[in-house]
PDB file of N, CA and C in Angstrom:
ATOM      1  N   UNK A   1      30.640  -0.517  -0.131  1.00  0.00           N
ATOM      2  CA  UNK A   1      29.975  -1.118   1.012  1.00  0.00           C
ATOM      3  C   UNK A   1      29.819  -0.101   2.138  1.00  0.00           C
ATOM      4  N   UNK A   2      30.922   0.604   2.451  1.00  0.00           N
ATOM      5  CA  UNK A   2      30.880   1.588   3.531  1.00  0.00           C
ATOM      6  C   UNK A   2      29.966   2.747   3.149  1.00  0.00           C
ATOM      7  N   UNK A   3      30.005   3.131   1.874  1.00  0.00           N
ATOM      8  CA  UNK A   3      29.153   4.230   1.416  1.00  0.00           C
ATOM      9  C   UNK A   3      27.672   3.855   1.530  1.00  0.00           C
ATOM     10  N   UNK A   4      27.331   2.622   1.196  1.00  0.00           N
ATOM     11  CA  UNK A   4      25.945   2.167   1.303  1.00  0.00           C
ATOM     12  C   UNK A   4      25.445   2.171   2.736  1.00  0.00           C
ATOM     13  N   UNK A   5      26.285   1.713   3.661  1.00  0.00           N
ATOM     14  CA  UNK A   5      25.908   1.708   5.080  1.00  0.00           C
ATOM     15  C   UNK A   5      25.748   3.139   5.577  1.00  0.00           C
ATOM     16  N   UNK A   6      26.660   4.019   5.176  1.00  0.00           N
ATOM     17  CA  UNK A   6      26.589   5.422   5.584  1.00  0.00           C
ATOM     18  C   UNK A   6      25.314   6.076   5.062  1.00  0.00           C
ATOM     19  N   UNK A   7      25.003   5.850   3.786  1.00  0.00           N
ATOM     20  CA  UNK A   7      23.791   6.447   3.215  1.00  0.00           C
ATOM     21  C   UNK A   7      22.526   5.878   3.863  1.00  0.00           C
ATOM     22  N   UNK A   8      22.538   4.594   4.181  1.00  0.00           N
ATOM     23  CA  UNK A   8      21.388   3.992   4.864  1.00  0.00           C
ATOM     24  C   UNK A   8      21.171   4.586   6.243  1.00  0.00           C
ATOM     25  N   UNK A   9      22.251   4.743   7.001  1.00  0.00           N
ATOM     26  CA  UNK A   9      22.142   5.351   8.331  1.00  0.00           C
ATOM     27  C   UNK A   9      21.711   6.812   8.243  1.00  0.00           C
ATOM     28  N   UNK A  10      22.251   7.534   7.267  1.00  0.00           N
ATOM     29  CA  UNK A  10      21.887   8.937   7.086  1.00  0.00           C
ATOM     30  C   UNK A  10      20.408   9.068   6.737  1.00  0.00           C
ATOM     31  N   UNK A  11      19.930   8.226   5.833  1.00  0.00           N
ATOM     32  CA  UNK A  11      18.523   8.265   5.444  1.00  0.00           C
ATOM     33  C   UNK A  11      17.613   7.914   6.617  1.00  0.00           C
ATOM     34  N   UNK A  12      18.004   6.930   7.403  1.00  0.00           N
ATOM     35  CA  UNK A  12      17.223   6.546   8.580  1.00  0.00           C
ATOM     36  C   UNK A  12      17.168   7.680   9.596  1.00  0.00           C
ATOM     37  N   UNK A  13      18.306   8.322   9.831  1.00  0.00           N
ATOM     38  CA  UNK A  13      18.342   9.442  10.781  1.00  0.00           C
ATOM     39  C   UNK A  13      17.484  10.606  10.300  1.00  0.00           C
ATOM     40  N   UNK A  14      17.544  10.911   9.001  1.00  0.00           N
ATOM     41  CA  UNK A  14      16.732  12.003   8.465  1.00  0.00           C
ATOM     42  C   UNK A  14      15.241  11.692   8.557  1.00  0.00           C
ATOM     43  N   UNK A  15      14.869  10.449   8.312  1.00  0.00           N
ATOM     44  CA  UNK A  15      13.464  10.063   8.419  1.00  0.00           C
ATOM     45  C   UNK A  15      12.973  10.158   9.858  1.00  0.00           C
ATOM     46  N   UNK A  16      13.772   9.673  10.799  1.00  0.00           N
ATOM     47  CA  UNK A  16      13.388   9.760  12.211  1.00  0.00           C
ATOM     48  C   UNK A  16      13.307  11.211  12.677  1.00  0.00           C
ATOM     49  N   UNK A  17      14.238  12.041  12.232  1.00  0.00           N
ATOM     50  CA  UNK A  17      14.211  13.464  12.579  1.00  0.00           C
ATOM     51  C   UNK A  17      12.964  14.135  12.015  1.00  0.00           C
ATOM     52  N   UNK A  18      12.614  13.796  10.783  1.00  0.00           N
ATOM     53  CA  UNK A  18      11.420  14.366  10.164  1.00  0.00           C
ATOM     54  C   UNK A  18      10.157  13.968  10.924  1.00  0.00           C
ATOM     55  N   UNK A  19      10.049  12.694  11.285  1.00  0.00           N
ATOM     56  CA  UNK A  19       8.873  12.230  12.034  1.00  0.00           C
ATOM     57  C   UNK A  19       8.796  12.868  13.413  1.00  0.00           C
ATOM     58  N   UNK A  20       9.923  12.992  14.088  1.00  0.00           N
ATOM     59  CA  UNK A  20       9.949  13.612  15.410  1.00  0.00           C
ATOM     60  C   UNK A  20       9.557  15.082  15.323  1.00  0.00           C
ATOM     61  N   UNK A  21      10.049  15.774  14.302  1.00  0.00           N
ATOM     62  CA  UNK A  21       9.737  17.194  14.140  1.00  0.00           C
ATOM     63  C   UNK A  21       8.250  17.392  13.836  1.00  0.00           C
ATOM     64  N   UNK A  22       7.679  16.513  13.013  1.00  0.00           N
ATOM     65  CA  UNK A  22       6.249  16.604  12.701  1.00  0.00           C
ATOM     66  C   UNK A  22       5.403  16.414  13.951  1.00  0.00           C
ATOM     67  N   UNK A  23       5.744  15.433  14.754  1.00  0.00           N
ATOM     68  CA  UNK A  23       4.958  15.157  15.956  1.00  0.00           C
ATOM     69  C   UNK A  23       5.074  16.279  16.968  1.00  0.00           C
ATOM     70  N   UNK A  24       6.225  16.910  17.074  1.00  0.00           N
ATOM     71  CA  UNK A  24       6.386  17.976  18.056  1.00  0.00           C
ATOM     72  C   UNK A  24       5.661  19.249  17.625  1.00  0.00           C
ATOM     73  N   UNK A  25       5.497  19.471  16.329  1.00  0.00           N
ATOM     74  CA  UNK A  25       4.816  20.667  15.841  1.00  0.00           C
ATOM     75  C   UNK A  25       3.300  20.506  15.860  1.00  0.00           C
ATOM     76  N   UNK A  26       2.785  19.300  15.864  1.00  0.00           N
ATOM     77  CA  UNK A  26       1.346  19.054  15.757  1.00  0.00           C
ATOM     78  C   UNK A  26       0.629  19.058  17.095  1.00  0.00           C
ATOM     79  N   UNK A  27       1.290  19.292  18.166  1.00  0.00           N
ATOM     80  CA  UNK A  27       0.642  19.217  19.483  1.00  0.00           C
ATOM     81  C   UNK A  27      -0.444  20.268  19.664  1.00  0.00           C
ATOM     82  N   UNK A  28      -0.242  21.473  19.155  1.00  0.00           N
ATOM     83  CA  UNK A  28      -1.189  22.563  19.385  1.00  0.00           C
ATOM     84  C   UNK A  28      -2.180  22.747  18.241  1.00  0.00           C
ATOM     85  N   UNK A  29      -2.204  21.843  17.284  1.00  0.00           N
ATOM     86  CA  UNK A  29      -3.087  21.980  16.136  1.00  0.00           C
ATOM     87  C   UNK A  29      -4.320  21.095  16.304  1.00  0.00           C
ATOM     88  N   UNK A  30      -5.430  21.467  15.677  1.00  0.00           N
ATOM     89  CA  UNK A  30      -6.605  20.604  15.713  1.00  0.00           C
ATOM     90  C   UNK A  30      -6.346  19.329  14.911  1.00  0.00           C
ATOM     91  N   UNK A  31      -7.102  18.271  15.156  1.00  0.00           N
ATOM     92  CA  UNK A  31      -6.872  17.027  14.420  1.00  0.00           C
ATOM     93  C   UNK A  31      -7.147  17.196  12.935  1.00  0.00           C
ATOM     94  N   UNK A  32      -6.387  16.507  12.155  1.00  0.00           N
ATOM     95  CA  UNK A  32      -6.535  16.564  10.708  1.00  0.00           C
ATOM     96  C   UNK A  32      -5.739  15.446  10.071  1.00  0.00           C
ATOM     97  N   UNK A  33      -5.727  15.398   8.754  1.00  0.00           N
ATOM     98  CA  UNK A  33      -4.977  14.333   8.092  1.00  0.00           C
ATOM     99  C   UNK A  33      -3.479  14.521   8.310  1.00  0.00           C
ATOM    100  N   UNK A  34      -2.798  13.449   8.660  1.00  0.00           N
ATOM    101  CA  UNK A  34      -1.359  13.510   8.878  1.00  0.00           C
ATOM    102  C   UNK A  34      -0.656  13.309   7.548  1.00  0.00           C
ATOM    103  N   UNK A  35       0.129  14.279   7.094  1.00  0.00           N
ATOM    104  CA  UNK A  35       0.819  14.122   5.815  1.00  0.00           C
ATOM    105  C   UNK A  35       2.004  13.173   5.941  1.00  0.00           C
ATOM    106  N   UNK A  36       2.316  12.499   4.870  1.00  0.00           N
ATOM    107  CA  UNK A  36       3.491  11.644   4.827  1.00  0.00           C
ATOM    108  C   UNK A  36       4.736  12.513   4.660  1.00  0.00           C
ATOM    109  N   UNK A  37       5.907  12.066   5.100  1.00  0.00           N
ATOM    110  CA  UNK A  37       7.097  12.919   5.097  1.00  0.00           C
ATOM    111  C   UNK A  37       7.491  13.481   3.734  1.00  0.00           C
ATOM    112  N   UNK A  38       7.439  12.719   2.679  1.00  0.00           N
ATOM    113  CA  UNK A  38       7.919  13.193   1.383  1.00  0.00           C
ATOM    114  C   UNK A  38       6.781  13.698   0.503  1.00  0.00           C
ATOM    115  N   UNK A  39       5.702  12.934   0.397  1.00  0.00           N
ATOM    116  CA  UNK A  39       4.657  13.277  -0.564  1.00  0.00           C
ATOM    117  C   UNK A  39       3.519  14.095   0.025  1.00  0.00           C
ATOM    118  N   UNK A  40       3.491  14.294   1.301  1.00  0.00           N
ATOM    119  CA  UNK A  40       2.476  15.142   1.927  1.00  0.00           C
ATOM    120  C   UNK A  40       1.075  14.577   1.800  1.00  0.00           C
ATOM    121  N   UNK A  41       0.121  15.394   1.385  1.00  0.00           N
ATOM    122  CA  UNK A  41      -1.283  14.978   1.273  1.00  0.00           C
ATOM    123  C   UNK A  41      -1.689  14.707  -0.173  1.00  0.00           C
ATOM    124  N   UNK A  42      -0.735  14.435  -1.029  1.00  0.00           N
ATOM    125  CA  UNK A  42      -1.049  14.235  -2.446  1.00  0.00           C
ATOM    126  C   UNK A  42      -1.929  13.010  -2.681  1.00  0.00           C
ATOM    127  N   UNK A  43      -1.916  12.051  -1.753  1.00  0.00           N
ATOM    128  CA  UNK A  43      -2.754  10.863  -1.907  1.00  0.00           C
ATOM    129  C   UNK A  43      -4.234  11.184  -1.726  1.00  0.00           C
ATOM    130  N   UNK A  44      -4.564  12.345  -1.205  1.00  0.00           N
ATOM    131  CA  UNK A  44      -5.955  12.726  -0.997  1.00  0.00           C
ATOM    132  C   UNK A  44      -6.550  13.435  -2.213  1.00  0.00           C
ATOM    133  N   UNK A  45      -5.754  13.659  -3.244  1.00  0.00           N
ATOM    134  CA  UNK A  45      -6.258  14.289  -4.456  1.00  0.00           C
ATOM    135  C   UNK A  45      -7.050  13.286  -5.282  1.00  0.00           C
ATOM    136  N   UNK A  46      -8.076  13.783  -5.967  1.00  0.00           N
ATOM    137  CA  UNK A  46      -8.833  12.948  -6.895  1.00  0.00           C
ATOM    138  C   UNK A  46      -8.092  12.967  -8.227  1.00  0.00           C
ATOM    139  N   UNK A  47      -7.515  11.844  -8.612  1.00  0.00           N
ATOM    140  CA  UNK A  47      -6.693  11.803  -9.815  1.00  0.00           C
ATOM    141  C   UNK A  47      -7.513  11.909 -11.092  1.00  0.00           C
ATOM    142  N   UNK A  48      -8.808  11.631 -11.025  1.00  0.00           N
ATOM    143  CA  UNK A  48      -9.650  11.733 -12.218  1.00  0.00           C
ATOM    144  C   UNK A  48      -9.910  13.187 -12.586  1.00  0.00           C
ATOM    145  N   UNK A  49     -10.013  14.046 -11.594  1.00  0.00           N
ATOM    146  CA  UNK A  49     -10.264  15.472 -11.840  1.00  0.00           C
ATOM    147  C   UNK A  49      -9.420  16.290 -10.864  1.00  0.00           C
ATOM    148  N   UNK A  50      -8.144  16.434 -11.175  1.00  0.00           N
ATOM    149  CA  UNK A  50      -7.211  17.115 -10.276  1.00  0.00           C
ATOM    150  C   UNK A  50      -7.570  18.591 -10.122  1.00  0.00           C
ATOM    151  N   UNK A  51      -7.989  19.230 -11.212  1.00  0.00           N
ATOM    152  CA  UNK A  51      -8.306  20.654 -11.111  1.00  0.00           C
ATOM    153  C   UNK A  51      -9.471  20.901 -10.154  1.00  0.00           C
ATOM    154  N   UNK A  52     -10.454  20.004 -10.143  1.00  0.00           N
ATOM    155  CA  UNK A  52     -11.589  20.163  -9.231  1.00  0.00           C
ATOM    156  C   UNK A  52     -11.157  19.979  -7.783  1.00  0.00           C
ATOM    157  N   UNK A  53     -10.300  18.993  -7.521  1.00  0.00           N
ATOM    158  CA  UNK A  53      -9.883  18.766  -6.138  1.00  0.00           C
ATOM    159  C   UNK A  53      -8.949  19.867  -5.649  1.00  0.00           C
ATOM    160  N   UNK A  54      -8.240  20.528  -6.538  1.00  0.00           N
ATOM    161  CA  UNK A  54      -7.411  21.657  -6.120  1.00  0.00           C
ATOM    162  C   UNK A  54      -8.248  22.914  -5.922  1.00  0.00           C
ATOM    163  N   UNK A  55      -9.349  23.031  -6.669  1.00  0.00           N
ATOM    164  CA  UNK A  55     -10.213  24.199  -6.563  1.00  0.00           C
ATOM    165  C   UNK A  55     -11.118  24.143  -5.343  1.00  0.00           C
ATOM    166  N   UNK A  56     -11.629  22.972  -5.032  1.00  0.00           N
ATOM    167  CA  UNK A  56     -12.610  22.815  -3.954  1.00  0.00           C
ATOM    168  C   UNK A  56     -12.036  21.982  -2.827  1.00  0.00           C
ATOM    169  N   UNK A  57     -12.421  22.312  -1.628  1.00  0.00           N
ATOM    170  CA  UNK A  57     -12.117  21.444  -0.502  1.00  0.00           C
ATOM    171  C   UNK A  57     -10.739  21.592   0.077  1.00  0.00           C
ATOM    172  N   UNK A  58      -9.930  20.588  -0.116  1.00  0.00           N
ATOM    173  CA  UNK A  58      -8.659  20.467   0.586  1.00  0.00           C
ATOM    174  C   UNK A  58      -7.717  21.651   0.411  1.00  0.00           C
ATOM    175  N   UNK A  59      -7.485  22.051  -0.824  1.00  0.00           N
ATOM    176  CA  UNK A  59      -6.433  23.016  -1.088  1.00  0.00           C
ATOM    177  C   UNK A  59      -6.968  24.390  -1.476  1.00  0.00           C
ATOM    178  N   UNK A  60      -8.179  24.715  -1.114  1.00  0.00           N
ATOM    179  CA  UNK A  60      -8.727  26.010  -1.483  1.00  0.00           C
ATOM    180  C   UNK A  60      -8.754  26.943  -0.283  1.00  0.00           C
ATOM    181  N   UNK A  61      -8.686  28.205  -0.576  1.00  0.00           N
ATOM    182  CA  UNK A  61      -8.786  29.226   0.465  1.00  0.00           C
ATOM    183  C   UNK A  61      -9.771  30.283  -0.018  1.00  0.00           C
ATOM    184  N   UNK A  62     -10.680  30.667   0.838  1.00  0.00           N
ATOM    185  CA  UNK A  62     -11.674  31.670   0.478  1.00  0.00           C
ATOM    186  C   UNK A  62     -11.283  32.970   1.149  1.00  0.00           C
ATOM    187  N   UNK A  63     -11.187  34.016   0.362  1.00  0.00           N
ATOM    188  CA  UNK A  63     -10.871  35.323   0.921  1.00  0.00           C
ATOM    189  C   UNK A  63     -11.986  36.296   0.616  1.00  0.00           C
ATOM    190  N   UNK A  64     -12.125  37.284   1.429  1.00  0.00           N
ATOM    191  CA  UNK A  64     -13.144  38.281   1.182  1.00  0.00           C
ATOM    192  C   UNK A  64     -14.392  38.077   2.010  1.00  0.00           C
ATOM    193  N   UNK A  65     -15.450  38.833   1.688  1.00  0.00           N
ATOM    194  CA  UNK A  65     -16.641  38.846   2.523  1.00  0.00           C
ATOM    195  C   UNK A  65     -17.579  37.656   2.343  1.00  0.00           C
ATOM    196  N   UNK A  66     -17.348  36.776   1.421  1.00  0.00           N
ATOM    197  CA  UNK A  66     -18.270  35.655   1.264  1.00  0.00           C
ATOM    198  C   UNK A  66     -17.674  34.565   0.416  1.00  0.00           C
ATOM    199  N   UNK A  67     -18.408  33.479   0.326  1.00  0.00           N
ATOM    200  CA  UNK A  67     -17.952  32.356  -0.489  1.00  0.00           C
ATOM    201  C   UNK A  67     -18.276  32.626  -1.949  1.00  0.00           C
ATOM    202  N   UNK A  68     -17.368  32.305  -2.798  1.00  0.00           N
ATOM    203  CA  UNK A  68     -17.558  32.587  -4.229  1.00  0.00           C
ATOM    204  C   UNK A  68     -18.055  31.391  -4.957  1.00  0.00           C
TER     205      UNK A  68
END
């Protein structure tokens, strides 16, 4: 019983700390999708074609003198 209450309080404190830390770091950033604490932006992936959604758009980075 005591262990369950302790773990519940610990989990609540960690969640609140995570949310507070996210909000304090986002003040100087441009608006964008807010990630969830544990799973991040994984809900924005297209599950039908994961390789395409990882290649284009959200999780891609273009380097060099032009778009490939």
